[in-house]
Structure formats: C-alpha cells, structure tokens
Coordinates of C-alpha atoms in Angstrom, one line a residue:
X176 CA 219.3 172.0 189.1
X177 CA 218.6 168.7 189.6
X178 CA 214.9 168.0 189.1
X179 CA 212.5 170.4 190.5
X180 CA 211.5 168.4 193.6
X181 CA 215.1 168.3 194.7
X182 CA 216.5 172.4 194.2
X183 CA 217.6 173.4 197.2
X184 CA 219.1 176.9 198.0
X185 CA 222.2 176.9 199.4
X186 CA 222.8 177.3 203.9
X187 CA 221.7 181.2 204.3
X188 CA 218.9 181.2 202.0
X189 CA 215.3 179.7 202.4
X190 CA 214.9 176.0 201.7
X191 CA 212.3 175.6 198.8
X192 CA 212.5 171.6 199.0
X193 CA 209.2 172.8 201.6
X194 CA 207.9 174.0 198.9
X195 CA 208.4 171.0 196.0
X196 CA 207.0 168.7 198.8
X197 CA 204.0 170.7 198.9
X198 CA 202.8 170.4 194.8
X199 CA 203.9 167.2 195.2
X200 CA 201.1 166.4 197.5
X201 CA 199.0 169.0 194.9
X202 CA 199.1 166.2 192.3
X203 CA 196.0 165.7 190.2
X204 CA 193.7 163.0 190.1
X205 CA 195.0 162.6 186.2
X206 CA 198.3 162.5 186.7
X207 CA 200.0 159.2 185.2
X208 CA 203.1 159.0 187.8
X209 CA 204.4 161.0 190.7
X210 CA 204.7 165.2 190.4
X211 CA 208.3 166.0 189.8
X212 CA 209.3 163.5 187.2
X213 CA 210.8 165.2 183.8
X214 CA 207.6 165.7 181.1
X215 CA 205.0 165.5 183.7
X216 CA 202.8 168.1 181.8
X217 CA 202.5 165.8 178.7
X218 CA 200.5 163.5 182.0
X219 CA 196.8 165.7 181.6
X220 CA 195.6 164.9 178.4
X221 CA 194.4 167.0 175.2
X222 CA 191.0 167.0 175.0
X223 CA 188.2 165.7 177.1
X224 CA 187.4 162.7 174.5
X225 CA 190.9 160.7 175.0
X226 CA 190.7 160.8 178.4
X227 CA 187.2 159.7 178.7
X228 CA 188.4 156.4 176.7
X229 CA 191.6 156.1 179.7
X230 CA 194.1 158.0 177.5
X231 CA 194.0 154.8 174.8
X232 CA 194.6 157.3 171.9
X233 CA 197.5 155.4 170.3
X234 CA 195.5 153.7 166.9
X235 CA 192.4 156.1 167.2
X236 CA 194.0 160.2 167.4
X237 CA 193.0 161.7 164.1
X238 CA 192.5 164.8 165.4
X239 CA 194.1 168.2 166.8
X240 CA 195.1 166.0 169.4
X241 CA 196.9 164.2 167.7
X242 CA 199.8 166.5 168.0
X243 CA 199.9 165.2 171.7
X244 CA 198.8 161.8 171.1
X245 CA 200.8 160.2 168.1
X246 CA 202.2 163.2 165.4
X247 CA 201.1 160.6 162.9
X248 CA 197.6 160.5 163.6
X249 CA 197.7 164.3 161.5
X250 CA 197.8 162.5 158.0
X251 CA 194.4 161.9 158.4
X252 CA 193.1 164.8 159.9
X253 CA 189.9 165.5 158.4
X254 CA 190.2 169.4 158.1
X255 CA 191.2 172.5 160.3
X256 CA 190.7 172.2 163.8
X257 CA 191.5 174.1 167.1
X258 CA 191.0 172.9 170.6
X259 CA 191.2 174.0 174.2
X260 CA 191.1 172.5 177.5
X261 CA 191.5 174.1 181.2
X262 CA 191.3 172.2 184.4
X263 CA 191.2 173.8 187.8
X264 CA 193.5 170.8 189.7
X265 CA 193.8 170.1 193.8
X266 CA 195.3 172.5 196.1
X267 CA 195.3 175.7 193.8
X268 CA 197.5 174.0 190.7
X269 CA 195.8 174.2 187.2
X270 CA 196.4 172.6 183.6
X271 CA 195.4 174.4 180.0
X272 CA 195.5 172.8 176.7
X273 CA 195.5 174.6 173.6
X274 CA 195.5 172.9 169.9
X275 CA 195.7 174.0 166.1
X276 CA 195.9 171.6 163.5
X277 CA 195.3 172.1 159.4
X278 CA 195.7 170.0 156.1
X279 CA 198.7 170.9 153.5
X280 CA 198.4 171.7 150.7
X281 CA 199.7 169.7 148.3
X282 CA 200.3 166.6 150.3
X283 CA 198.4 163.9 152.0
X284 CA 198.6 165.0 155.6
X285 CA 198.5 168.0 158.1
X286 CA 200.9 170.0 160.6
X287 CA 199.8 171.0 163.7
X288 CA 201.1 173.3 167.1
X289 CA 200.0 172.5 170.3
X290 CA 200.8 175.4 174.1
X291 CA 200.4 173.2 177.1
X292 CA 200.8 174.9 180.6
X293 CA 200.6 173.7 184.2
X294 CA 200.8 175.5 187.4
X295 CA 201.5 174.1 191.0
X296 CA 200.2 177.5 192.7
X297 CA 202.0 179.0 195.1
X298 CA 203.7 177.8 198.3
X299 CA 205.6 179.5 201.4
X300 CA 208.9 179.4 201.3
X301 CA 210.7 178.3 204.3
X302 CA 214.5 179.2 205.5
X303 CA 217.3 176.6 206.8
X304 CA 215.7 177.6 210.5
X305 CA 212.0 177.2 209.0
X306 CA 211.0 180.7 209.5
X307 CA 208.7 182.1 207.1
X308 CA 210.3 183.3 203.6
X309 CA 207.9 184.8 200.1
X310 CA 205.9 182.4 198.7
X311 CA 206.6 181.5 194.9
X312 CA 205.6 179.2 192.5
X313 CA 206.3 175.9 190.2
X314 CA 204.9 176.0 186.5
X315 CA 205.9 174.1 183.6
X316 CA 205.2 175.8 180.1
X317 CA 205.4 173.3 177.1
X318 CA 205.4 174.3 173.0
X319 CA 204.8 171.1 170.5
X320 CA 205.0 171.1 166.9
X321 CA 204.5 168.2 164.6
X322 CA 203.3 166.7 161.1
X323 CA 202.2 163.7 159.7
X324 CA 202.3 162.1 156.0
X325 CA 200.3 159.5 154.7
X326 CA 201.1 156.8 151.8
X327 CA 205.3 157.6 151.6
X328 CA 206.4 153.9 152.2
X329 CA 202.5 151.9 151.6
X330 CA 198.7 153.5 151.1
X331 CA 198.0 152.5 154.7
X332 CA 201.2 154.0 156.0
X333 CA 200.7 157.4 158.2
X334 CA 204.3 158.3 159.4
X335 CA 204.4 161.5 162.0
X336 CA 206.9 163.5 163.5
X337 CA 206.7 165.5 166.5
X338 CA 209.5 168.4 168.3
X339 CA 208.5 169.6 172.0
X340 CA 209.9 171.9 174.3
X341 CA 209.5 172.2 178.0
X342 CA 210.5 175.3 180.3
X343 CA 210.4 174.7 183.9
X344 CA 210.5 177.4 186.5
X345 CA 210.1 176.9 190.0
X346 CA 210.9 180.6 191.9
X347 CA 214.2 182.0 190.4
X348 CA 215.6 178.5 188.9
X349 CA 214.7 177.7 185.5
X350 CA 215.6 175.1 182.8
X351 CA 214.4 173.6 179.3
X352 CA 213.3 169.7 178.2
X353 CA 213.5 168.9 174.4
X354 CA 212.3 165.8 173.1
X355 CA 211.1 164.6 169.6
X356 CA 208.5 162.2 169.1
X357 CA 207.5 159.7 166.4
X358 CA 204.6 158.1 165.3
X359 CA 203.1 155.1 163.1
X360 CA 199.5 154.4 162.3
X361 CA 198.6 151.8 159.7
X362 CA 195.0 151.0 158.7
X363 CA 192.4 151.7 158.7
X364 CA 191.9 147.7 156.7
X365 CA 190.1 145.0 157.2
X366 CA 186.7 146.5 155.6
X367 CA 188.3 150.2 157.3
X368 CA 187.3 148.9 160.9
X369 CA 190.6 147.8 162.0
X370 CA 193.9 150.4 162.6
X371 CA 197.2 150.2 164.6
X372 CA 199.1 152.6 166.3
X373 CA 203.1 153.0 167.6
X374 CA 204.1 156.3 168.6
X375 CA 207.7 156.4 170.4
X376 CA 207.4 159.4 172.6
X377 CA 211.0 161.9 173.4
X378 CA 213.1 159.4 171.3
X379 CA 215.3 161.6 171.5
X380 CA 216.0 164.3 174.1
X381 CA 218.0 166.9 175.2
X382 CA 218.4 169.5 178.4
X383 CA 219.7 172.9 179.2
X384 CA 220.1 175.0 182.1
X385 CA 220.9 173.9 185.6
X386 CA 219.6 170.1 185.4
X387 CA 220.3 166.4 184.6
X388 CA 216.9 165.6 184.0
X389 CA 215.7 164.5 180.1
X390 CA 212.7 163.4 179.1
X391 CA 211.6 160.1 179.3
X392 CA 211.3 157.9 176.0
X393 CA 207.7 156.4 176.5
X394 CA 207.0 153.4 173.9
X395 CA 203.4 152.5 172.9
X396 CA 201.2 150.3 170.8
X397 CA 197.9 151.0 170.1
X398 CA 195.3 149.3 167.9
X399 CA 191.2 150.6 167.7
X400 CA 188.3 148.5 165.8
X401 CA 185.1 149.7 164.4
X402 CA 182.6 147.3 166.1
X403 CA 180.0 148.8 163.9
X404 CA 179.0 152.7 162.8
X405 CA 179.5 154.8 166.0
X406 CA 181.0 152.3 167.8
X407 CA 184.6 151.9 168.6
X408 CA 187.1 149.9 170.9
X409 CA 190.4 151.2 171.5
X410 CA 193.3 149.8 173.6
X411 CA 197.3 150.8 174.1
X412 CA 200.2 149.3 175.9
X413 CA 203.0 150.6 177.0
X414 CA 206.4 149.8 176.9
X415 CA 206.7 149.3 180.8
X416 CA 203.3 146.9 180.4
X417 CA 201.1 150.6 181.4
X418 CA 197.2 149.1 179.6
X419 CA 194.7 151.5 178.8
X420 CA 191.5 150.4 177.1
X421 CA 188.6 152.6 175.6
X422 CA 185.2 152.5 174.3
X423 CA 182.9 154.9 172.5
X424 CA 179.6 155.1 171.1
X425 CA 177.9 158.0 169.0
X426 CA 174.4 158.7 168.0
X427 CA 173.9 161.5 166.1
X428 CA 175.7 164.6 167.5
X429 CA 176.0 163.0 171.2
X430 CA 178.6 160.3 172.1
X431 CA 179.2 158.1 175.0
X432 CA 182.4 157.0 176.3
X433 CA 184.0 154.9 178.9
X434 CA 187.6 153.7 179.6
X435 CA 190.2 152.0 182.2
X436 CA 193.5 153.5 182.4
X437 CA 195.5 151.3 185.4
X438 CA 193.7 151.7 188.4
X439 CA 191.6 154.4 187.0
X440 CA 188.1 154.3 185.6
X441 CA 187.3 157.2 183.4
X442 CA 183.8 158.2 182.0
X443 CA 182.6 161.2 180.0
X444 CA 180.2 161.9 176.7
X445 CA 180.4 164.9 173.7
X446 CA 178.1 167.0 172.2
X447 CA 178.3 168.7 168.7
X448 CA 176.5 171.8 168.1
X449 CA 176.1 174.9 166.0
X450 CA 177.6 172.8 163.2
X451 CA 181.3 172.9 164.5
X452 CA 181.5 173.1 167.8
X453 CA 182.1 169.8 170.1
X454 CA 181.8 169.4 173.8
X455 CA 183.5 166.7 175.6
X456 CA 183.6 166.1 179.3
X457 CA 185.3 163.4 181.3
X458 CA 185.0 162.0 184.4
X459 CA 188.2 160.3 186.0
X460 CA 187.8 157.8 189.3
X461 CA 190.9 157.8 191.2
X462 CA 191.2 155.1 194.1
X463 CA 192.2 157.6 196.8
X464 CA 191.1 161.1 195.2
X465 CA 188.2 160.5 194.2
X466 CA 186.1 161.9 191.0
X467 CA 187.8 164.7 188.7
X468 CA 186.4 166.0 185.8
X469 CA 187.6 167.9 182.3
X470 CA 185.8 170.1 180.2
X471 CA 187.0 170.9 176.4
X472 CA 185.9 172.8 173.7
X473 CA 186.8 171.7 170.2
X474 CA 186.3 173.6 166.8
X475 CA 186.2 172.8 163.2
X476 CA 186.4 175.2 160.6
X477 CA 184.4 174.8 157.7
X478 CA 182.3 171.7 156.9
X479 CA 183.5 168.2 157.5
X480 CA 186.1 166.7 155.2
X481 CA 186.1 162.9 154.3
X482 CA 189.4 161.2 154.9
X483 CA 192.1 162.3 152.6
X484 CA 192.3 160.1 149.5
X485 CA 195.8 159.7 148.9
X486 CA 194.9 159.0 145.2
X487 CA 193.9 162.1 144.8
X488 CA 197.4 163.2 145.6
X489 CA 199.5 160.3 143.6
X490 CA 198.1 161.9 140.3
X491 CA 199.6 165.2 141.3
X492 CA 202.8 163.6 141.8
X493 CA 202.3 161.7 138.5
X494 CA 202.0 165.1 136.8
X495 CA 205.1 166.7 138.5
X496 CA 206.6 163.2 137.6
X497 CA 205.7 164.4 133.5
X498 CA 206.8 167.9 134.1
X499 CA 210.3 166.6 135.5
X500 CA 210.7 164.3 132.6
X501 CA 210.2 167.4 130.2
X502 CA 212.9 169.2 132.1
X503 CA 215.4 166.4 132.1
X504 CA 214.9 166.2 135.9
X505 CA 215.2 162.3 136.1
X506 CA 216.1 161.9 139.5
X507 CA 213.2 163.9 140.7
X508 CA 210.6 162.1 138.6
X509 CA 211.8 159.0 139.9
X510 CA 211.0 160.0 142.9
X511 CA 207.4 161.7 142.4
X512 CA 206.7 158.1 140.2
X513 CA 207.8 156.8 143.8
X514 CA 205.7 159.0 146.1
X515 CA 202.8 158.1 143.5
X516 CA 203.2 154.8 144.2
X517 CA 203.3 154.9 147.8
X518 CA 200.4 156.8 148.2
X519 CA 198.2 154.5 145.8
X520 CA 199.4 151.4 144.3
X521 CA 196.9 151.2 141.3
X522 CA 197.9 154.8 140.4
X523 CA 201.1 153.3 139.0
X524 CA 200.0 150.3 136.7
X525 CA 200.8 149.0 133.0
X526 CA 202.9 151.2 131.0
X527 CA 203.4 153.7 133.9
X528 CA 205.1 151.6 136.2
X529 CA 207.1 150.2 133.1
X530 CA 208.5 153.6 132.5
X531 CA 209.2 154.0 136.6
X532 CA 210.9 150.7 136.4
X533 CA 213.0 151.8 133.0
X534 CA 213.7 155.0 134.8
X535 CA 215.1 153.5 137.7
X536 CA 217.1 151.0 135.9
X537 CA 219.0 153.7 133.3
X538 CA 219.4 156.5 136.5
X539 CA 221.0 153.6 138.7
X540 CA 222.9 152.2 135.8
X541 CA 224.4 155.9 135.3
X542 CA 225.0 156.7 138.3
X543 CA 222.7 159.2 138.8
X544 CA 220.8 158.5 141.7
X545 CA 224.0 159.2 143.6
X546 CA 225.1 161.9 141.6
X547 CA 222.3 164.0 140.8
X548 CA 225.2 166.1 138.5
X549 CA 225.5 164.1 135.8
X550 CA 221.9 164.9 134.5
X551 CA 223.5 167.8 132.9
X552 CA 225.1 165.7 130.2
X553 CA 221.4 165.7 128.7
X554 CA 220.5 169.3 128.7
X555 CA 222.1 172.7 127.3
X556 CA 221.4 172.4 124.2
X557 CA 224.6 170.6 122.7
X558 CA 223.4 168.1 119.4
X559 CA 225.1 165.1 122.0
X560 CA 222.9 165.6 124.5
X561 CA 220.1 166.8 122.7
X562 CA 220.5 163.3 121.1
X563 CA 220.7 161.6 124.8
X564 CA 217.5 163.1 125.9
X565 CA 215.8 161.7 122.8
X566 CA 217.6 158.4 123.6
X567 CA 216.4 158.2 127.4
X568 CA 212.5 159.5 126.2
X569 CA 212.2 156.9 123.5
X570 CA 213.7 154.3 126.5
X571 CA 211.0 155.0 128.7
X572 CA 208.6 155.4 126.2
X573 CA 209.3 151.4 125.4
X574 CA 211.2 151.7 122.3
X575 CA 214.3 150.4 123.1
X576 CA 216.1 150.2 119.4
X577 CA 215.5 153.8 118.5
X578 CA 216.8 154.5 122.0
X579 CA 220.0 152.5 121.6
X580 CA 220.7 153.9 117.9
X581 CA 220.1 157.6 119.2
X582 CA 222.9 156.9 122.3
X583 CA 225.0 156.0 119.4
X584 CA 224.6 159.3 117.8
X585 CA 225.1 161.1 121.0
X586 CA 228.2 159.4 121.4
X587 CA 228.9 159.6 118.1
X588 CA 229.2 163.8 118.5
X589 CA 231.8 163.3 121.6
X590 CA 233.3 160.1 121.0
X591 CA 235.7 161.1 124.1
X592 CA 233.5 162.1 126.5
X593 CA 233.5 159.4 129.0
X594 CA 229.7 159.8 130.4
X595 CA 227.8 159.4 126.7
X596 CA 230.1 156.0 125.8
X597 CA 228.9 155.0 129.5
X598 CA 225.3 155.9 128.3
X599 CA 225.8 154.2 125.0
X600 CA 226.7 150.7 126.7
X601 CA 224.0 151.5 129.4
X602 CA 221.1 151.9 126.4
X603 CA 222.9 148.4 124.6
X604 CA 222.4 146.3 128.3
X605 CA 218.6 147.5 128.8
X606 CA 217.6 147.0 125.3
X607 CA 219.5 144.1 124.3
X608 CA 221.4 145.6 121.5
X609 CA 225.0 145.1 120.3
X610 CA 226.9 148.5 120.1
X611 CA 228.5 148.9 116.1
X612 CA 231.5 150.4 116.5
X613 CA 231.7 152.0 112.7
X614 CA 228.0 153.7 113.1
X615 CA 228.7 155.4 116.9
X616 CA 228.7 158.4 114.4
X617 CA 226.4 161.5 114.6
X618 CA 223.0 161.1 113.2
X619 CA 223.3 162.0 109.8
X620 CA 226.8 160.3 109.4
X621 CA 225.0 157.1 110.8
X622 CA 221.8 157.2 108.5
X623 CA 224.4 157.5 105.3
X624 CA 226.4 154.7 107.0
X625 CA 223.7 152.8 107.3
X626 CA 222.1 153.5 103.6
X627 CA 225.7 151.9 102.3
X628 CA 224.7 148.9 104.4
X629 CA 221.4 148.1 103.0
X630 CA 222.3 148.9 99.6
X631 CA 225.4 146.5 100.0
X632 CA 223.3 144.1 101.4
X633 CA 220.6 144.0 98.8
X634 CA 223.0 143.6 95.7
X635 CA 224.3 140.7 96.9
X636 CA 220.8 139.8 97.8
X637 CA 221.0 139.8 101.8
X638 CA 217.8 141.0 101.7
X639 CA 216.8 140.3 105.7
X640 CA 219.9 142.3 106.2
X641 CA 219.1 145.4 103.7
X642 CA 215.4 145.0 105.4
X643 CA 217.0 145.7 109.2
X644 CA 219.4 148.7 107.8
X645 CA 216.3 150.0 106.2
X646 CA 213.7 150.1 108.9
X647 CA 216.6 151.0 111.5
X648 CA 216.7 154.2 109.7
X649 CA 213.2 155.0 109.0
X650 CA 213.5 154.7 113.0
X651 CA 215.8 157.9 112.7
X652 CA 214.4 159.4 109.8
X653 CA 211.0 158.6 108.9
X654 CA 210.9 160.9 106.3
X655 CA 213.4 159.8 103.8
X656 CA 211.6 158.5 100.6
X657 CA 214.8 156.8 99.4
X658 CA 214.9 154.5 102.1
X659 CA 211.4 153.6 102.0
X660 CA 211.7 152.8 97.9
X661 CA 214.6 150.4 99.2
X662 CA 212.9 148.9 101.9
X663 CA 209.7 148.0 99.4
X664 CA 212.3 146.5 96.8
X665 CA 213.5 144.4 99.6
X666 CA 210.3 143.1 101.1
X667 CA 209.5 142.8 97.1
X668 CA 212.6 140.8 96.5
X669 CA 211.6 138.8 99.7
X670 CA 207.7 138.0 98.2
X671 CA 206.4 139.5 101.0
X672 CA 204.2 141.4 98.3
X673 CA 201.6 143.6 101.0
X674 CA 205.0 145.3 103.2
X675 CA 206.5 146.1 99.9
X676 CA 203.4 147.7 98.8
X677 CA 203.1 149.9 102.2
X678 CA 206.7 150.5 101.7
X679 CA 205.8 152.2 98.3
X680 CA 202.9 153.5 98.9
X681 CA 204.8 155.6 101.9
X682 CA 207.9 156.9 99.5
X683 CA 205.2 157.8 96.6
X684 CA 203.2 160.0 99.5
X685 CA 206.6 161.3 100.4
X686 CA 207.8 162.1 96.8
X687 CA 205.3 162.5 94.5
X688 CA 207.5 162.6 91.3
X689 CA 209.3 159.5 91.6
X690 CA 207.8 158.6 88.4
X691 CA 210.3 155.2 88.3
X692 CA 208.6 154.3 91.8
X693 CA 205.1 155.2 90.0
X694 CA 205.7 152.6 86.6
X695 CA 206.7 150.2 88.7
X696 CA 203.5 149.6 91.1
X697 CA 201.4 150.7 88.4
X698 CA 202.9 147.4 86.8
X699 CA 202.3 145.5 89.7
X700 CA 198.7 146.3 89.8
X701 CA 199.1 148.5 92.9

C-alpha cells in the first residue's frame, strides 16, 4: 500500500483509485494540505477555540488540547478537563474530536488521551472496464497519548512528550502511522504576559502494514503575549515558513476571537455556562470553499484551579530529598535536591543548596553517581559503615573535621577494604584535612590515641597542640570528662582564663566527684 490515494487492485478487480479521487475532491474547508497525505487527520483541529485563532496554538495550548497542540502545554493544565468536537465536512466525510486531560499527583504537570476519527464517506467502486463495483469507504482512526512536566531543567521550563497512532482503512486495505511528538513552552515571564512555544510534531515515526508512507516531522515556533486581562495575541511558524496568527478577547464568561491561518481567515467566539461548561464555535473562510464552521463542547471538572505552583512541589521533593538521606539513598536525594531546584530556584538557598553542592561533590568523588552500588558500603549495620554514614551526615551537615575523623574510623575497622580508604582520602580533599596514618584506627582506638597526644603534648608544654588533640576528641566523644579537665588545663596554661573555665565547668557537670577538679576552680575564684 502505497498511500491511500494511490491503492490500486490488481487487473480483474475493481479500480478503487475512482474512489481516492473522489474524497480527494471531499476535502474540507480546514484541511491544511491536500487529502491523501500521511497524518492528515491531525489537519481539523481540537477544539473550536484554536481554530478560531488560525490554529496558532503553539505558546498558548494549556488545555485538553494540548495533547494535540504541543504535549507540553499539559504542565500547566489548570485541572481536569474533557473535550469533544464533531464536524459534518463536504460531500458526506466527517471529523470527531474527543479529549481527556488531568493533573498528577505528585508532580507539577498532567497526562492526557486524546480519539480523533475522520471519515471520507462512501464512494462507488469502479472495475478496470469502469462498470459499477460496491461502494466502500476511507477512514482514518487516530489514538494520542502524552504528558507534560514543568520546572525539570528551569521554573519556566514545560517539557512535553507525546505517542500517536494512526490506522488507515480504505475498503479491505489497512495500515498503521506511529509518530511521537515533543514539546517546549517557556514563560509565562515578563510580568506573566509573555510565553514561547516549540513543539516538533512525529519526530520520530514509524509504519506497518502494506505502505511506505510515515508521518511527516512538522517543526513549529509559537510565542503568545497578554496585551492586557482578557486579551491575548498569539502567532506560530512553521518550519516550511506556514504563519498563523491569533487574537482573543474575553469578558466575563463570553470570548471573541479572530485569526489568519495562510490564505484562511478564521472567526468564532465561546461561551461558559453552568459553571463548567464552555462553548466555542469557529468560523473558517476558505478562498474557493467558502465559510465552514466547528462546534465544540468543553468540560471542567470541579472548580477552576490557578496555575500549578511548582514551589509547592519542590518542598515535596525537598522532603523525599530528607527521607533519602535517612536511608542512605544519596544518589536519589541528589536528585530530588535537583528536581527541587529546577522547579523553584529559591526553594534551594543557604545551607540547603550547600548540602546539595557537598552531596554532589562526595557522590561524584566516589563514584557513585555512576555506580549507584557502592552506597551499600554505608548501610547494614557493620561499625565501618555505620561510622561512614556518620562521616557523610556530619559532611553535609557543614562539619567537615568531625566528618574527616569519623572516615578515619571507618577505615580504621577495614583498613583493607578499598572503598572506605577511597572515602577516607575523599573526606581529607573536601574538608581540607591531612589523613594521620597512626589514628586511621576504630573510634575508640583513635580517641585513646589521641589522649596520648594531648597529654604528650602538654608535658612538654605544646599546649596549642594538646588544645587541637583535645577538642578533636570532644568532637568524637563529647562526653568524656577527662578530656575536658585537660583541655581547661591547657587553655589555663595558655592564660586564656574564660575557655579554661567553660572547659571546667563542662567536666565538673559531667563528673561531679572530681573533687581535685573542684579545689582547684574553687581556688581560682570560679
């Protein structure tokens, strides 16, 4: 099957090219190029209110339609809808439209089916000696789906993505059109009066049954401006220089509209009533056929719904971000932080984005980004990676030397294991530490290592050193009164009289019968 305007039946059987010239001649007054050409039903329109504006729907589809229009136009669909259209067309052939569309759930944007169907009526067949033969009939039966996102890449970013199949029949020979489409919108800005519009339509295609037709890719940009409330200009161009222009202007539940779409003037108008209902009519002008209209009847379900706030949805992501970082799902927080981000820049601001930026540094550093795997080296419950997880929490939290010291102690338990020395040198980069071979020890064995130090250090009166030992293990143990006596003694030794006295003060509240501890502040006056 070549094309249906060009099946023939082989010599013996009746000649149905007759036929295809006959709904050729049955074009409509709507149609966008000549009958027969692959995708020709995605020609009528979806909905009376694009194609009063001359079909420039490109920047400005934000509804049902949209699923026809440009998939991306769904991310800002403002709630449930359903649509239908039917059109009774010249010579017996006839066109109906039928749309559903609805929000997700959990993300900024909607999905949305769309049953298109268009039927040449019926024509006599004709033999190869042009006697009289049945009659039969051409039809084209199309199924879209498609869904659009909003905020991924910026907060003014929709991105959509449509899938369409075509069957065409025309008497006993049948085949099938697939074609996906994508879309762009970005806006609205400029004081949300301004938006643009790219949808690629059958960017990619495909065929089956007894043809070599595919669907056409048809380009277009599209921009529409807010002149002011109710009023709105829309134009599109097409990648083979096709213009279409629109206008539109509401007042309360009627509208106006008026458009140019190549050598066709279009005109129509809507009316809203009983809440959600809409009726929109349009009136096309072709130069040799004349005045056509359209009728469709639209439906919203529910009350009307602003404009998704993407916002709204970037704290959700934040929160799934938090729930993923308890899990030790770092790779998917990362991503969620990302998704917040896209979806509303302020959303992700002081120490938040910090800890996105830390996560994405210590994930990439590892490895983990491309091997999602390795995040298992920080759960199950081992002291090593129990000690990790603490490390990479106190990292993002901002506290870079407890993180490095816990990486040592998780390398310290598995001094072999390959992935925690990678860690440990990982932690040592991003915070700017020095890795010390003799403490990579487990925690305990580190804090008693450490204790040696600063007593070591204070008898031969290093006392900055005993000082940095000290608080580097109050980091790891904030509880041990020992340590804190020895850090006041330092400070002491130091005359930095007010840190030695909170030093005290802590190891006295810590153990109350150090009565040495005791005599000694008493002494001081403290």
């Amino acid at each position: 099957m070549k094309g249906p305007a060009l099946i023939m039946e082989t010599a013996g059987r009746r000649v149905i090219a007759v036929a295809a010239l006959a709904i050729v001649l049955s074009a409509p007054a709507f149609a966008e190029g000549q009958y027969g050409r692959p995708g020709e039903i995605f020609n009528f329109g979806a909905g009376a209110r694009a194609l009063g504006m001359g079909s420039a729907y490109t920047a400005l589809s934000r509804d049902v339609s949209a699923v026809y229009y440009n998939p991306s136009g769904l991310a800002l669909l403002p709630g449930r809808q359903a649509a239908l259209m039917h059109a009774s067309l010249f010579e017996g052939a006839s066109y109906d439209y039928l749309g559903y569309a609805q929000n997700f759930a959990s993300l900024p944007g909607a999905w949305g089916l769309q049953l298109l169907r268009l039927s040449g009526g019926d024509a006599e067949g004709r033999d190869e000696f042009n006697n009289p033969t049945s009659d039969f009939g051409y039809s084209e039966t199309a199924f879209s789906a498609a869904s659009g996102i909003r905020g991924f890449l910026l907060p003014e970013i929709s991105l959509g993505l449509g899938l369409k199949i075509v069957d065409r029949r025309l008497d006993d020979h049948a085949d099938r059109l697939i074609g996906a489409d994508l879309g762009l919108q970005y806006g609205p800005f400029f004081g949300r009066r301004l938006s643009l519009g790219f949808v690629a339509q059958n960017a990619a295609s495909l065929a089956s049954g007894d043809t070599d037709d595919k669907l056409p890719l048809i380009t277009r940009l599209g921009a529409s401006f807010i002149v002011f409330p109710g009023a709105a200009v829309s134009a599109d161009v097409s990648g083979d220089g096709t213009f279409r222009f629109g206008t539109e202007y509401a007042l309360g539940s009627g509208s106006l509209r008026a458009g140019y779409d190549r050598s066709m003037f279009t005109f129509g108008g809507g009316l809203k009533f009983l809440g959600s209902y809409e009726l929109d009519i349009a009136m096309v002008r072709h130069e040799e056929l004349g005045m056509s209209q359209r009728f469709s009847l639209g439906y919203r379900f529910g009350p009307a719904a602003a404009a998704p706030k993407p916002v709204l949805y970037a704290r959700d992501f934040i929160a799934k971000a938090e729930t993923g970082l308890a899990g030790r799902r770092y790779g998917e927080s990362l991503k969620s932080l990302e998704l917040a981000a896209g979806l509303d820049k302020a959303s992700l601001k002081g120490s938040l984005a910090e800890k996105k930026n830390r996560l994405a540094a210590v994930t990439s550093a590892l490895g983990m980004d491309e091997n999602p795997e390795l995040e298992k080296y920080f759960r199950g419950g081992e002291p090593q990676a129990e000690e990790a997880a603490l490390a990479m929490t106190e990292y993002l939290e901002g506290r870079g030397l407890k993180a490095f010291l816990l990486a040592q102690s998780a390398s310290g338990y598995s001094p072999n294991e390959a992935f925690y020395s990678g860690f440990l040198r990982t932690m040592a980069r991003l915070t700017g530490n020095e890795v010390r071979k003799d403490e990579v020890l487990p925690r305990a064995l580190m804090i008693k290592e450490k204790t040696r130090k600063a007593a070591s250090a204070f008898y031969v009166q290093n006392f900055e050193y005993s000082v940095r030992q000290c608080e580097e293990i109050l980091l790891l143990d904030p509880g041990n009164a020992l340590v804190w006596t020895r850090l006041g003694s330092s400070y002491f030794m130091m005359g930095d009289r007010g840190k030695s006295r909170a030093a005290y003060e802590k190891a006295r509240e810590l153990d109350p019968g150090d009565k040495m501890t005791a005599e000694f502040m008493k002494a001081q006056g403290w």
